[in-house]
Coordinates of C-alpha atoms in Angstrom, one line a residue:
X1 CA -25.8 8.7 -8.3
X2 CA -24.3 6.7 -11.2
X3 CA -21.7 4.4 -10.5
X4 CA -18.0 6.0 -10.8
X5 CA -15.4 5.0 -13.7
X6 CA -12.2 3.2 -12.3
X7 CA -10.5 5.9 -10.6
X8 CA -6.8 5.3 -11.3
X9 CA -5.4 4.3 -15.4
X10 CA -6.5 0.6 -16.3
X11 CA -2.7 0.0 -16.9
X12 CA -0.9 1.3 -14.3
X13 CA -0.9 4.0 -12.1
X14 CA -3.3 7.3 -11.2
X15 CA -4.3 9.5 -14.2
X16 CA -3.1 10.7 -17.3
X17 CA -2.8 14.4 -15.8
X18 CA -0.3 13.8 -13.0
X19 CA 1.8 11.3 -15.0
X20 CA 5.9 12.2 -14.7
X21 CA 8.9 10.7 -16.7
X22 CA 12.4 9.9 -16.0
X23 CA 14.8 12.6 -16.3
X24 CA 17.9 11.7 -19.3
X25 CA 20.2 11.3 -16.2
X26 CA 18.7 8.3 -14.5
X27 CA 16.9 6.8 -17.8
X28 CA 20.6 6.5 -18.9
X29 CA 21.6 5.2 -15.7
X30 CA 19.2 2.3 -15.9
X31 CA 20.2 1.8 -19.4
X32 CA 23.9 1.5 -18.6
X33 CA 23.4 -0.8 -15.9
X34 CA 20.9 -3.3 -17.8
X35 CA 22.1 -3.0 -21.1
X36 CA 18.7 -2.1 -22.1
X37 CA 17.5 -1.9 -25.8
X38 CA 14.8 -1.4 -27.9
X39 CA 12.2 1.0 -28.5
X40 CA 9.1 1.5 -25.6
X41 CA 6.3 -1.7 -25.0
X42 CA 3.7 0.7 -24.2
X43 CA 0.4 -1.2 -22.7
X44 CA -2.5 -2.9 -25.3
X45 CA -5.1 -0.7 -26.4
X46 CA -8.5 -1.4 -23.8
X47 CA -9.9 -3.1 -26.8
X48 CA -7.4 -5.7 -26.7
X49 CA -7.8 -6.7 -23.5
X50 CA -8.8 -10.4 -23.8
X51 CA -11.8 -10.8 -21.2
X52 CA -13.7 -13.6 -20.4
X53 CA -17.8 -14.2 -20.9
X54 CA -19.7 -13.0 -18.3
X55 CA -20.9 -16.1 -16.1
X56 CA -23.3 -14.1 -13.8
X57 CA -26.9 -15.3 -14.2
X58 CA -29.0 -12.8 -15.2
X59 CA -31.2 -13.4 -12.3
X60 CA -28.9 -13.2 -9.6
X61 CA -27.8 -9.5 -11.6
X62 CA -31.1 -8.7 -11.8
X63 CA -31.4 -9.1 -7.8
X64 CA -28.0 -7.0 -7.6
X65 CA -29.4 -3.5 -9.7
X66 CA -32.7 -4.4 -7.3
X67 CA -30.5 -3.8 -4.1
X68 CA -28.4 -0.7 -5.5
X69 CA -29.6 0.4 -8.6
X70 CA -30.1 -0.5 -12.3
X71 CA -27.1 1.9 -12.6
X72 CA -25.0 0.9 -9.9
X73 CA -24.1 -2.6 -11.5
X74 CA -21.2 -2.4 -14.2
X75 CA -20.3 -4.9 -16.7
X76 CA -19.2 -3.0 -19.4
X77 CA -15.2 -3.7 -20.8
X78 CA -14.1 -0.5 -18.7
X79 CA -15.1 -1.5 -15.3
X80 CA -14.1 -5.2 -15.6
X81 CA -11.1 -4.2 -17.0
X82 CA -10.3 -1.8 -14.3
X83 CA -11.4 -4.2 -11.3
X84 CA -9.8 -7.0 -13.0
X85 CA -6.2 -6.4 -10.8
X86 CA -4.1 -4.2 -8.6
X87 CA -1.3 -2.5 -9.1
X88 CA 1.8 -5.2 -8.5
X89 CA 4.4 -5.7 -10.5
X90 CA 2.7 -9.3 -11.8
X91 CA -0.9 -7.2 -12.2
X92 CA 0.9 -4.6 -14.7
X93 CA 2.7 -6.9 -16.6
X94 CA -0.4 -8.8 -17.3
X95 CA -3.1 -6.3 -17.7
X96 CA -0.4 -4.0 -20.0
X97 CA -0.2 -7.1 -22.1
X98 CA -3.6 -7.6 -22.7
X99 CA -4.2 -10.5 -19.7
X100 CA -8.2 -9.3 -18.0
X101 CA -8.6 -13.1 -17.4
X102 CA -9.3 -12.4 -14.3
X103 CA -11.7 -9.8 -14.5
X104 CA -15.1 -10.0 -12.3
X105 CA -18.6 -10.5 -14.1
X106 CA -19.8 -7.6 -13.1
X107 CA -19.0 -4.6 -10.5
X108 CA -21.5 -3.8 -7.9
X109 CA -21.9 -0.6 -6.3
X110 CA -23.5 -0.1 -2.6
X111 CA -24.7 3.2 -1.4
X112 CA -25.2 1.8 2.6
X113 CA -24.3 -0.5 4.8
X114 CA -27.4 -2.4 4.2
X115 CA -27.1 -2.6 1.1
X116 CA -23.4 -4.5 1.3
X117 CA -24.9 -6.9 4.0
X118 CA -28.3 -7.7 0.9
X119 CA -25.7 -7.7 -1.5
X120 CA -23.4 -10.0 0.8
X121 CA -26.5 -12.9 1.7
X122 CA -27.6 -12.6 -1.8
X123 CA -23.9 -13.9 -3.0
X124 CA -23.5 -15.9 -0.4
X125 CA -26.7 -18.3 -0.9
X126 CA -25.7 -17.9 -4.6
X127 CA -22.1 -18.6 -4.7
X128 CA -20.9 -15.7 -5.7
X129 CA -17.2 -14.3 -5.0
X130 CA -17.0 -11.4 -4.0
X131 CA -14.4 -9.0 -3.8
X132 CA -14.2 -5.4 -1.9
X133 CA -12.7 -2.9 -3.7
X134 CA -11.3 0.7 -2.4
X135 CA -9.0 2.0 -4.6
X136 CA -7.5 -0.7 -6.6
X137 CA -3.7 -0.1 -5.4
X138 CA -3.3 -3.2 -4.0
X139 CA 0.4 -4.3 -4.6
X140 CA 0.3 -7.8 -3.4
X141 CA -2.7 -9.2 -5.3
X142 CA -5.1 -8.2 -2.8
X143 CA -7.9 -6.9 -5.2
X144 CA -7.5 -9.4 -7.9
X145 CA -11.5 -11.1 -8.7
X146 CA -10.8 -15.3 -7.5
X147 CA -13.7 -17.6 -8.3
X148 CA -11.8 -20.6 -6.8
X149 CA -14.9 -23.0 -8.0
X150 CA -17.4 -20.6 -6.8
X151 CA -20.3 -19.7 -9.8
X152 CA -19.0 -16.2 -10.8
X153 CA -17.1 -13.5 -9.6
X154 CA -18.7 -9.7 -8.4
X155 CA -16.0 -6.9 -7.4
X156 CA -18.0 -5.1 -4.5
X157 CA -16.6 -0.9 -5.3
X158 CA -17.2 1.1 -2.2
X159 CA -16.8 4.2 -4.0
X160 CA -20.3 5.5 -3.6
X161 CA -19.9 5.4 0.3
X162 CA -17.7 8.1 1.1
X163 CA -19.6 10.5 4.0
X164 CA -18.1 11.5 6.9
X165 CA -20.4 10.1 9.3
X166 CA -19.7 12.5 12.0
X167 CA -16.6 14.2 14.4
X168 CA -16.0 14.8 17.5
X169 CA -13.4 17.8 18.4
X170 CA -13.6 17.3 21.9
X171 CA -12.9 13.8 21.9
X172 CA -10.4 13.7 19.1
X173 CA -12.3 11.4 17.0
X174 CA -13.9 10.8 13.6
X175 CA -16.2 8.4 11.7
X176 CA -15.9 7.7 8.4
X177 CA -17.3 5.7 5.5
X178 CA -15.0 3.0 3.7
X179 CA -14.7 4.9 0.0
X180 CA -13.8 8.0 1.2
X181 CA -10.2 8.8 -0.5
X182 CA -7.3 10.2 1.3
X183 CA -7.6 13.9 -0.4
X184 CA -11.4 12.8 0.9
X185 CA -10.6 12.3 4.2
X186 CA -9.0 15.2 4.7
X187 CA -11.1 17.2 3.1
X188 CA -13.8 16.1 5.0
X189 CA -11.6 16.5 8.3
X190 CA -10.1 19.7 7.2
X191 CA -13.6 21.3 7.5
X192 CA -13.8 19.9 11.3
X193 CA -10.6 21.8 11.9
X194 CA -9.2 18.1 12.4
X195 CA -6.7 15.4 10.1
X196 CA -6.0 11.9 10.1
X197 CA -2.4 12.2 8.6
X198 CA -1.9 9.3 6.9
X199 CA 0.1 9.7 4.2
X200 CA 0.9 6.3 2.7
X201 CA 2.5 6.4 -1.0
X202 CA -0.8 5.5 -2.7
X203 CA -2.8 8.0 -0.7
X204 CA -4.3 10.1 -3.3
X205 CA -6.0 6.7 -4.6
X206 CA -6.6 4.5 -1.6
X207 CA -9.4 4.5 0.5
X208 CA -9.9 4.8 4.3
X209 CA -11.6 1.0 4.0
X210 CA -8.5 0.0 2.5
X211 CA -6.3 1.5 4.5
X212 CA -8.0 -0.1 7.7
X213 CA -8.6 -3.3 6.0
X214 CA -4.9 -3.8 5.1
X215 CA -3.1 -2.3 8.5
X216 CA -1.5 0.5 6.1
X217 CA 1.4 3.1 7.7
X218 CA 2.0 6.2 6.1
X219 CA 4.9 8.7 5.3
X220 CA 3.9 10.0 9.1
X221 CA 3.3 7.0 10.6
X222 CA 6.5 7.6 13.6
X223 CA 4.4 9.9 14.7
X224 CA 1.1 10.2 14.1
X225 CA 0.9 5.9 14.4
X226 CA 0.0 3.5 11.9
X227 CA -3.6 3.0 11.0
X228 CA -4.2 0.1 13.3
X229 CA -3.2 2.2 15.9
X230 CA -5.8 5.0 15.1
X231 CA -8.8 3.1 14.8
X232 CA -11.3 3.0 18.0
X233 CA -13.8 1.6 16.8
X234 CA -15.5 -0.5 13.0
X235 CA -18.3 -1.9 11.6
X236 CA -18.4 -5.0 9.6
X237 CA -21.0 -6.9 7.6
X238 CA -20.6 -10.1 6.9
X239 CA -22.3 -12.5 4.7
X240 CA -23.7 -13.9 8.4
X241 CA -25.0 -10.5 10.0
X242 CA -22.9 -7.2 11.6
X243 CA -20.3 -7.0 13.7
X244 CA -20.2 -3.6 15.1
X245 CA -17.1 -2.3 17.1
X246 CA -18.2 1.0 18.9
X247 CA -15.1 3.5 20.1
X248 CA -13.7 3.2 22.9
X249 CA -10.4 4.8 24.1
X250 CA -9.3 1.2 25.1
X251 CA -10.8 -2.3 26.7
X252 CA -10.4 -5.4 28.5
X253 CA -13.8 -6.8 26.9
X254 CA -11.6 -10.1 26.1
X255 CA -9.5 -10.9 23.1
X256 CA -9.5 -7.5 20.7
X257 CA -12.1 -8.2 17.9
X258 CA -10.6 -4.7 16.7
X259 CA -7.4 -6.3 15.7
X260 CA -9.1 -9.5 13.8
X261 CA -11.4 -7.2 11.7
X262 CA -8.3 -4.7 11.3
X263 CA -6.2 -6.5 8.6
X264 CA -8.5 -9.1 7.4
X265 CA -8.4 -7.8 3.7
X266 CA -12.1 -8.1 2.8
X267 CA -11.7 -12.2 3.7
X268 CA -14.4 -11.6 6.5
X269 CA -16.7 -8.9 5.8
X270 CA -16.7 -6.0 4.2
X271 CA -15.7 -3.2 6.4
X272 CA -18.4 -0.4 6.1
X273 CA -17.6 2.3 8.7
X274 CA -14.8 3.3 10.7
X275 CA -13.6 5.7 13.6
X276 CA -10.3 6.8 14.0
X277 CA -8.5 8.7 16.1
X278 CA -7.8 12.4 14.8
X279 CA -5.7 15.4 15.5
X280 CA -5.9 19.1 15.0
X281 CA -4.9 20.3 11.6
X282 CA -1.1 21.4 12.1
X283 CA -0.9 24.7 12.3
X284 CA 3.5 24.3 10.7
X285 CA 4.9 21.5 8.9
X286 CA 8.5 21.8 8.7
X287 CA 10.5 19.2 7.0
X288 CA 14.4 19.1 6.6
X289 CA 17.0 16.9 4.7
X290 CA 20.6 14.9 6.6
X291 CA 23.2 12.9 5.2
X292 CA 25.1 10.6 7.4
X293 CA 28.2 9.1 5.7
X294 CA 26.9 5.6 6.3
X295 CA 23.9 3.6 6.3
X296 CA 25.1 1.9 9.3
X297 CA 25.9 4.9 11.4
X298 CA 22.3 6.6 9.8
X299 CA 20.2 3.4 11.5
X300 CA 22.4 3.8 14.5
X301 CA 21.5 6.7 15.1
X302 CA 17.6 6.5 14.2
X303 CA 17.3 3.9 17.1
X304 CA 18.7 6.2 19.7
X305 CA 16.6 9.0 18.4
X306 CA 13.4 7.0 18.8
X307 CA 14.8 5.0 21.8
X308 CA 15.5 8.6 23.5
X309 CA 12.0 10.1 22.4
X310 CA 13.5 12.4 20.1
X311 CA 12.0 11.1 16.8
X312 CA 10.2 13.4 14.0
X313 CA 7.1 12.2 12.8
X314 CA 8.5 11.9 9.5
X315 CA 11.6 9.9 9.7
X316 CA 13.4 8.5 6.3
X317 CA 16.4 7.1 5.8
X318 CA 18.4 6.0 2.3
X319 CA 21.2 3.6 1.8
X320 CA 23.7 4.7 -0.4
X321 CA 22.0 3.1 -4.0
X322 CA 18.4 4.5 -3.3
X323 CA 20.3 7.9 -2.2
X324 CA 21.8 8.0 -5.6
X325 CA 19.1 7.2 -8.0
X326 CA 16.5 9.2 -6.2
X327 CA 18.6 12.0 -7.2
X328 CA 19.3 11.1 -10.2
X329 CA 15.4 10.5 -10.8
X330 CA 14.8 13.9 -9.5
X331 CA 17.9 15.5 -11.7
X332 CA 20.0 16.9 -8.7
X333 CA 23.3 15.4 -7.6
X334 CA 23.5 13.3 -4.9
X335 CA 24.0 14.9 -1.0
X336 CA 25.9 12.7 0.3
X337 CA 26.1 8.7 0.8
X338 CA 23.0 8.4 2.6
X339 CA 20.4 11.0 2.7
X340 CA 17.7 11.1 5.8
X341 CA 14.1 13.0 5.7
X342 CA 12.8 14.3 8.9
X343 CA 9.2 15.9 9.7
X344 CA 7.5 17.7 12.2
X345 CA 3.7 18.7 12.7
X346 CA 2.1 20.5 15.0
X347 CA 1.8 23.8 16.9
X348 CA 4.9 26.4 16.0
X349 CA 6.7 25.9 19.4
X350 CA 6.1 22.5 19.6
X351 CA 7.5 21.6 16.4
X352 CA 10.5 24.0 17.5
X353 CA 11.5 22.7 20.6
X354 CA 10.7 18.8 18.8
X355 CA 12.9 19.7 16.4
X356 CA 15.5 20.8 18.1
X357 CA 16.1 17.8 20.2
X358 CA 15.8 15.6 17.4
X359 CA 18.8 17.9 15.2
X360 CA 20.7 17.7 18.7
X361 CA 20.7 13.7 18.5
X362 CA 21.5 13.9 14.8
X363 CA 24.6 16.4 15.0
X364 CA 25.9 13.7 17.9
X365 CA 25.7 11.4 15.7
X366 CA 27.9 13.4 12.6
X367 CA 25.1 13.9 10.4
X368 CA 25.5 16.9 8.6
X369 CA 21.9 19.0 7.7
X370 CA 21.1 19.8 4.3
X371 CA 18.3 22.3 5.2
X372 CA 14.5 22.4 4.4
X373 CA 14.8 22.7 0.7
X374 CA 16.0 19.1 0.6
X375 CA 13.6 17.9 3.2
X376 CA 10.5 19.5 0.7
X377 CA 11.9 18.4 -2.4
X378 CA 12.4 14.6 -1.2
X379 CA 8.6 15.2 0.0
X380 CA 7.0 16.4 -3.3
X381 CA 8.7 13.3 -4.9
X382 CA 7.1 11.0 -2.5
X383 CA 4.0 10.3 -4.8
X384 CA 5.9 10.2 -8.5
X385 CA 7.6 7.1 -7.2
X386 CA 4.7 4.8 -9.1
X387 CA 4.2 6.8 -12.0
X388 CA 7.9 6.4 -12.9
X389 CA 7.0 2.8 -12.5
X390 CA 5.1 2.7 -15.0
X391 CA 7.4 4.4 -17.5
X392 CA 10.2 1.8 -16.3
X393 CA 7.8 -1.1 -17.6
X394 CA 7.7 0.2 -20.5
X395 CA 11.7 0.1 -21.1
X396 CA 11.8 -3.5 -20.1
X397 CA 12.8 -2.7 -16.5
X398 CA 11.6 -5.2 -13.8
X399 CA 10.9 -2.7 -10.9
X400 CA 9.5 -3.9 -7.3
X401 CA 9.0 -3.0 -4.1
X402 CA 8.9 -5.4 -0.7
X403 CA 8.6 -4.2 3.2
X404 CA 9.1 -5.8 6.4
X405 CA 10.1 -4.4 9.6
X406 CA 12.3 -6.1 12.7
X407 CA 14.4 -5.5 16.1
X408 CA 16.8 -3.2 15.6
X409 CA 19.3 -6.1 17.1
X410 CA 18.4 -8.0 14.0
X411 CA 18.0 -5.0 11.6
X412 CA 21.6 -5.1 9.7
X413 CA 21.3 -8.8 9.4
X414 CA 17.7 -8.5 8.0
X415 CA 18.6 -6.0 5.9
X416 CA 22.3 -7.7 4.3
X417 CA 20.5 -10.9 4.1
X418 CA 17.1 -9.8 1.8
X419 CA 19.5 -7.9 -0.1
X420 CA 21.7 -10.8 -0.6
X421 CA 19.1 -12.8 -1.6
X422 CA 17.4 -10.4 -4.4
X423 CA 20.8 -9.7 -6.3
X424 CA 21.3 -13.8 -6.2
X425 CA 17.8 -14.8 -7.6
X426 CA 18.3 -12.5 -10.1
X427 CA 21.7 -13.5 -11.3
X428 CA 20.8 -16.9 -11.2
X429 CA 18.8 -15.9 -14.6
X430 CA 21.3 -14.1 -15.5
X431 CA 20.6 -11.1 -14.8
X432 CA 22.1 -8.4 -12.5
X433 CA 20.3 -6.3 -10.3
X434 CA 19.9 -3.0 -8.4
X435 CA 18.9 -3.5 -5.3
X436 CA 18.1 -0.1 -2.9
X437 CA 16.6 0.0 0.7
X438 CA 15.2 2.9 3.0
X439 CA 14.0 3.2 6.4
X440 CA 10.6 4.8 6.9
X441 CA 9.1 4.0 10.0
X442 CA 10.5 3.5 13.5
X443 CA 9.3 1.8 17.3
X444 CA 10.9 1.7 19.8
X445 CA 12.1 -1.8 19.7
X446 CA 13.0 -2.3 15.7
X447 CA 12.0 -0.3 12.5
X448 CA 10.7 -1.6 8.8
X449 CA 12.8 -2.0 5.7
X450 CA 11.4 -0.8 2.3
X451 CA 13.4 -2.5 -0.5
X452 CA 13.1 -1.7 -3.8
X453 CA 14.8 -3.5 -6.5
X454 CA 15.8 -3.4 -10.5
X455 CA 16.5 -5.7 -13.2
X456 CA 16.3 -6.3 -17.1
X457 CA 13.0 -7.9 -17.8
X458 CA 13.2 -11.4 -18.8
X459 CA 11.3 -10.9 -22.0
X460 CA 8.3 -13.6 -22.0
X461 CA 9.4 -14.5 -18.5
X462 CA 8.5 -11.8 -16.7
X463 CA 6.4 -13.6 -14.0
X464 CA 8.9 -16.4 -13.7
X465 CA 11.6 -13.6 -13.0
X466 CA 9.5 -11.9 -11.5
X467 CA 8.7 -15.1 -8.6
X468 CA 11.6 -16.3 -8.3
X469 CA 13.2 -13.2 -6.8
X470 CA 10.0 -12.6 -4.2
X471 CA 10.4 -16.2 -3.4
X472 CA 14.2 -15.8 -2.2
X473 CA 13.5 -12.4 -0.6
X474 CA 10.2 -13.8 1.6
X475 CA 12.7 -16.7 2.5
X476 CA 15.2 -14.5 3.4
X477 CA 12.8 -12.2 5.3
X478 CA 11.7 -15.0 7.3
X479 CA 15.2 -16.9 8.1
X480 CA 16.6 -13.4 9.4
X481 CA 13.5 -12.4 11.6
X482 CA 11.5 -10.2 9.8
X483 CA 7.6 -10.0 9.3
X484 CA 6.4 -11.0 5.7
X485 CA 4.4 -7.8 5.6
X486 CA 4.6 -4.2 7.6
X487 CA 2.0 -2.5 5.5
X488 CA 1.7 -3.7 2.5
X489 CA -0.6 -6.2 3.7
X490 CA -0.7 -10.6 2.6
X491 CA -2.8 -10.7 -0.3
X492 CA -2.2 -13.1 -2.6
X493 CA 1.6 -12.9 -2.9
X494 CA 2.7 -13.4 0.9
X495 CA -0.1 -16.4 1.5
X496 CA 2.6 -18.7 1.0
X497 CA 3.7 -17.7 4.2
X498 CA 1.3 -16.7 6.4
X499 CA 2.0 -20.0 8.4
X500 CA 5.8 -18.9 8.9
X501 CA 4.3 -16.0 10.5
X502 CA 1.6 -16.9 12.8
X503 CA 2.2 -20.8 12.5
X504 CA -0.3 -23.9 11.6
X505 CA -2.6 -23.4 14.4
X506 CA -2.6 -19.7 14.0
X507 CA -3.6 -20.2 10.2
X508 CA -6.5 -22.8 11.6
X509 CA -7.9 -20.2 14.2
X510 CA -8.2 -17.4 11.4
X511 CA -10.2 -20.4 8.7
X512 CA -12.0 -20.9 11.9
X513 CA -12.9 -17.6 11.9
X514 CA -13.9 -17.1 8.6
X515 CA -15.8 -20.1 8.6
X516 CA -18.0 -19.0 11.3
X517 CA -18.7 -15.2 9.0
X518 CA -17.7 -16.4 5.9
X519 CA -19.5 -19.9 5.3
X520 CA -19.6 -20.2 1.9
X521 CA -16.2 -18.9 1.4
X522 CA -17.6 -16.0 -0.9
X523 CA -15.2 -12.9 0.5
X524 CA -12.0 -12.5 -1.2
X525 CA -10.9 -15.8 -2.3
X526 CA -7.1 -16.6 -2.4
X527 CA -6.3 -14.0 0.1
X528 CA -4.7 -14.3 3.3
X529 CA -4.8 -17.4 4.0
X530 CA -2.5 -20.0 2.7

């Protein structure tokens, strides 16, 4: 098998075919609230796209096509272009500008687990950097090719390893291959009578190695669990040998290795096989739109839901700005001030009786129900969000996203307080800013925050802009108890404050870690750690 093209746009996001624009109501919304002029920026031409020379020696690239094939190692402008970054705000302003300066040398594809732990040693004992790559839709510089003083740069595509290694019915259970997509995965488990549902935003691009590798949570994630909660069992090579996790319904074999291979973000290994905990397919999914007349009283109500057990496994809620322009974006008017998703999967009287108790709590709390077709419509917008994205670049929009969960006794402070600090970052540059904020995924003691927020583009200071607002809102998300990541992962952007989060000696224990796997610092330089 020949090695795959990039699978999403070199640009931006997923292909051509599915692309969506902006309907005249909310392009002129954005344009009224920015002051906005000028015609398009649309992206370089791939020619463009300054790259720099190859520094791979050609024996060490000869030893890679040995391992996985002649044909399975790229280094033609397509593939370094599109391995060259993710899919953040500071990768697409680069890349669309013509920036591949960080582009690997080349981009290996394994067929076998094997064949990542050859590839591994070889780099290793070379100096190589290597970096795993799923689906490229990394949005905090997690898949972005660092040689920090290392010989040369490989991007390690685990496209070619996409089998479904086997599935147990009887035990619930399935084991998969890291490249595997999510339409993969459930196709694969849809055959077995079985799904994974995980839904994340970027799931018809991201694989099931990157979902494990950066703790992702998807649109389901109340109730089906986030994907560190689903996985029994992994396998791991190294640049030092295996580590291999078999599935177990739970242990007290000491301190969970699980959890340290879970989330490391290709900075230890290379995860090469997973099990995961499945469920039958659902035989009804019924989903159904709220609106509560205030944020406030819309959280309030969430807790006691979830707090009572009487949560969907879809559960959404918008403030009052993300309420508006989503329906403006989707060219309806808006419900009401704050408009709430719910979901339910499962069996038909399951999902009756589940959702009855949960419309109970909401009608208790004066939400008033909008019916299914708003519940469907907010879910077949759930994947454009990126695509318009990439249309908003090209207006001079700054557009970014940010998550982080905490206690629901914290949750309005959080919440005011990242807010707060967005809209004054921005003004500081003079410029203002929309700033919008929904919650998506709920526990029992606290819930995460999606932000999302707009500006004017500072032309030629895009990345300066850009910074300075992440900068006050990971401050603010740390002085107002929040995690610096609920599923978006560390990567390169939230390094800075890894040691906030698990503090200095926690950051020492992890190098010590990688160390020990990783001696040569090869795996995914600039990641993680701090």
């Amino acid at each position: 098998m020949s090695a795959p093209d990039p699978r999403m746009r070199w640009w931006g996001w997923g292909v051509d075919r599915d692309a969506t624009s902006l309907p005249d109501k909310a392009r002129d919304m954005l344009h009224q609230a920015f002051s906005i002029e000028g015609e398009p920026a649309p992206p370089v031409a791939l020619d463009d796209v300054r790259l720099p020379e190859p520094a791979l020696d050609g024996g060490v690239r000869g030893r890679l096509a040995s391992i996985v094939g002649e044909d399975a190692v790229r280094d033609d402008r397509l593939a370094r272009v599109g391995h060259a970054l993710g899919k953040s705000y500071p990768d697409l302003v680069r890349i669309r500008a013509g920036d591949g300066s960080s582009a690997p040398d080349a981009v290996v594809y394994p067929a076998s687990h094997d064949e990542v732990l050859a590839v591994l040693e070889l780099c290793s004992a070379e100096r190589v950097a290597v970096t795993p790559f799923g689906g490229g839709s990394s949005v905090v510089g997690g898949v972005e090719p660092r040689r920090d003083g290392l010989a040369a740069a490989i991007s390690l595509d685990l496209a070619r390893m996409d089998r479904l290694v086997g599935a147990d019915a009887t035990s619930l259970t399935a084991t998969l291959e890291p490249g595997c997509t999510g339409p993969q995965v459930e196709e694969l488990l849809a055959a077995e009578g079985l799904t994974l549902g995980h839904f994340p935003q970027s799931w018809e691009y991201a694989t099931l190695g990157g979902f494990v590798a950066t703790r992702s949570a998807g649109r389901a994630s109340t109730g089906y669990g986030r994907i560190d909660e689903l996985v029994l069992g992994v396998r791991l090579a190294a640049p030092v040998g295996t580590i291999d996790l078999p599935p177990v319904p739970a242990t007290a074999a000491g301190p969970g290795l699980r959890g340290l291979v879970v989330g490391s973000e290709g900075t230890l290994g290379v995860i090469t096989e997973a099990t995961l905990g499945v469920k039958p397919v659902p035989a009804v999914k019924l989903n159904e739109g709220w609106v509560f007349d205030s944020w406030q009283a819309g959280c309030e109500a969430f807790r006691a839901m979830e707090q009572h057990g009487a949560a969907a496994d879809v559960c959404r809620l918008s403030d009052e700005a993300e309420t508006a322009l989503n329906a403006a974006a989707s060219g309806h008017e808006a419900p009401g001030p704050c408009l709430a998703v719910l979901g339910w999967e499962g069996e038909e009287d399951d999902v009756a009786r589940r959702a009855d108790r949960t419309r109970r709590h909401l009608e208790g709390a004066g939400a008033r129900a909008l019916g299914e077709d708003a519940g469907v419509r907010a879910g077949r917008n759930y994947f454009t969000g990126p695509y318009l994205r990439d249309e908003l670049l090209g207006m001079g929009v700054l557009v970014e996203t940010l998550e982080t969960a905490t206690t629901w006794s914290r949750l309005q402070e959080l919440y005011s307080g990242v807010g707060d600090a967005l809209r004054g970052a921005l003004s500081a540059r003079g410029t203002d800013a929309l700033v919008m904020c929904h919650v998506s995924h709920l526990y029992r003691s606290g819930a995460s925050l999606y932000f999302s927020f707009f500006a004017r583009q500072e032309r030629g200071a895009e990345l300066e802009q850009w910074h300075a607002a992440k900068s006050a809102a990971c401050d603010a998300i740390v002085a107002h108890g929040g995690t610096i990541t609920h599923h978006h992962a560390v990567g390169r952007d939230h390094a800075a404050w890894m040691a906030q989060e698990v503090g200095d000696l926690g950051v020492e224990a992890l190098r010590g870690l990688k160390q020990k796997l990783d001696p040569a610092g090869i795996m995914n330089p600039g990641k993680l750690l701090p």
